[in-house]
Amino acid sequence: MIKIAPSILSADFANLERDIHRISAADYVHVDVMDGMFVPNISIGIPVVKSIRPTTSLPLDVHLMIEQPVRYVEQFCDAGADLVTCHVEADTEENLRAALEKIRAKGKKPGIVLKPKTPASAVLPFIDMVDIILVMTVEPGFGGQKFMADMMPKVQTIRGYIDAMNPGCELEVDGGVDPATAPICIANGANVLVAGSSVYQAEDIPARIAQLRG
Ligand code: DX5
Ligand code: ZN
């Protein structure tokens, strides 16, 4: 089954509860956390996750674009995150393992994320520890960028790793996903699609979510 995770980075932050209700036909709420260091932008953090938690029954898919996520993963779990993904570029292997273990110990789903320049093989040290792997299809930091179709071989390679080594693991893509690029992601093995601008700019949001799901 294909899951859709609208990114609230494209929502109206002055009307966040309304905009979360508008995506109730989706599968996850994707929450982009940026620290101004790991990526050249600052977005939202722990208090916002805590505030939106009671507004929806959908799982919160928290994408941490922060340096050394091990410092904060437990606080995001306590604030109500259900899935917490950490970039492999954001710390040492040892500290990333510790972050994933902390998320698991909180009863939540740990995941890892790869930036576009990071090879598929970077997932291998963590593949047996994660419930989700996220492949960026844009450089992280901003919504509304162009989909990088050249990430598809990486998605295919990671689909192969997952099928062989951790078949329950989800494979998510993030960046530039719209009705034209979603089928490409699905054909290459992704099963969770993040979409910010293409969902929030749609006239009919439930119809757009259904269209992306295919
Ligand atoms: C980018 C974020 C994405 C972003 C996607 O750093 O991780 O989740 O919101 O936005 P669109 O779908 O507009 O590319
Ligand atoms: Zn994201």
Short mmCIF file of N, CA and C in Angstrom, two decimals, residues 16 18 20 40 43 58 70-71 73 78 94 101 125 148 153 157-158 161 170 177 179 198:
data_model
loop_
_atom_site.label_atom_id
_atom_site.label_comp_id
_atom_site.label_asym_id
_atom_site.label_seq_id
_atom_site.Cartn_x
_atom_site.Cartn_y
_atom_site.Cartn_z
N LEU A 16 -2.39 26.25 11.56
CA LEU A 16 -1.83 24.90 11.45
C LEU A 16 -2.86 23.82 11.76
N ARG A 18 -6.13 23.94 11.34
CA ARG A 18 -7.00 23.85 10.15
C ARG A 18 -6.30 23.09 9.03
N ILE A 20 -3.88 20.94 9.21
CA ILE A 20 -3.69 19.51 9.52
C ILE A 20 -5.01 18.77 9.30
N PRO A 40 20.38 25.19 5.69
CA PRO A 40 20.38 26.66 5.82
C PRO A 40 18.98 27.24 5.95
N SER A 43 12.95 25.97 10.90
CA SER A 43 11.50 25.79 10.75
C SER A 43 10.83 25.69 12.11
N LEU A 58 -3.53 10.98 13.04
CA LEU A 58 -2.51 10.45 12.14
C LEU A 58 -1.16 10.38 12.84
N VAL A 70 20.93 12.91 18.23
CA VAL A 70 20.89 12.15 19.50
C VAL A 70 20.58 13.06 20.69
N ARG A 71 20.92 14.33 20.56
CA ARG A 71 20.69 15.27 21.67
C ARG A 71 19.20 15.51 21.93
N VAL A 73 16.33 13.48 20.28
CA VAL A 73 15.31 12.51 19.83
C VAL A 73 14.31 12.14 20.92
N ASP A 78 8.79 12.26 23.24
CA ASP A 78 7.91 12.65 24.35
C ASP A 78 6.88 13.68 23.91
N GLU A 94 28.36 5.88 15.56
CA GLU A 94 28.10 5.51 16.96
C GLU A 94 26.96 6.36 17.55
N GLU A 101 18.51 3.90 18.84
CA GLU A 101 18.16 3.08 20.01
C GLU A 101 17.28 3.85 20.99
N PRO A 125 24.94 0.19 7.61
CA PRO A 125 25.23 -0.02 9.04
C PRO A 125 23.99 0.05 9.94
N MET A 148 14.48 15.45 -8.14
CA MET A 148 15.72 14.93 -8.73
C MET A 148 15.49 13.48 -9.18
N PRO A 153 17.84 5.54 -9.13
CA PRO A 153 18.67 4.33 -8.96
C PRO A 153 18.97 4.04 -7.48
N THR A 157 18.12 0.67 -5.43
CA THR A 157 19.14 -0.10 -4.69
C THR A 157 18.68 -0.33 -3.25
N ILE A 158 18.14 0.72 -2.63
CA ILE A 158 17.72 0.57 -1.23
C ILE A 158 16.50 -0.35 -1.15
N TYR A 161 17.97 -3.69 -0.92
CA TYR A 161 18.51 -3.96 0.43
C TYR A 161 17.36 -4.30 1.40
N GLU A 170 9.91 0.59 5.77
CA GLU A 170 9.27 1.43 4.76
C GLU A 170 10.35 2.22 4.01
N VAL A 177 7.69 15.85 -4.97
CA VAL A 177 6.73 14.79 -5.35
C VAL A 177 5.40 15.43 -5.72
N PRO A 179 1.87 14.91 -8.90
CA PRO A 179 1.20 13.84 -9.66
C PRO A 179 2.04 13.29 -10.81
N SER A 198 2.73 20.24 -3.48
CA SER A 198 1.73 19.67 -4.40
C SER A 198 0.44 19.31 -3.67
#
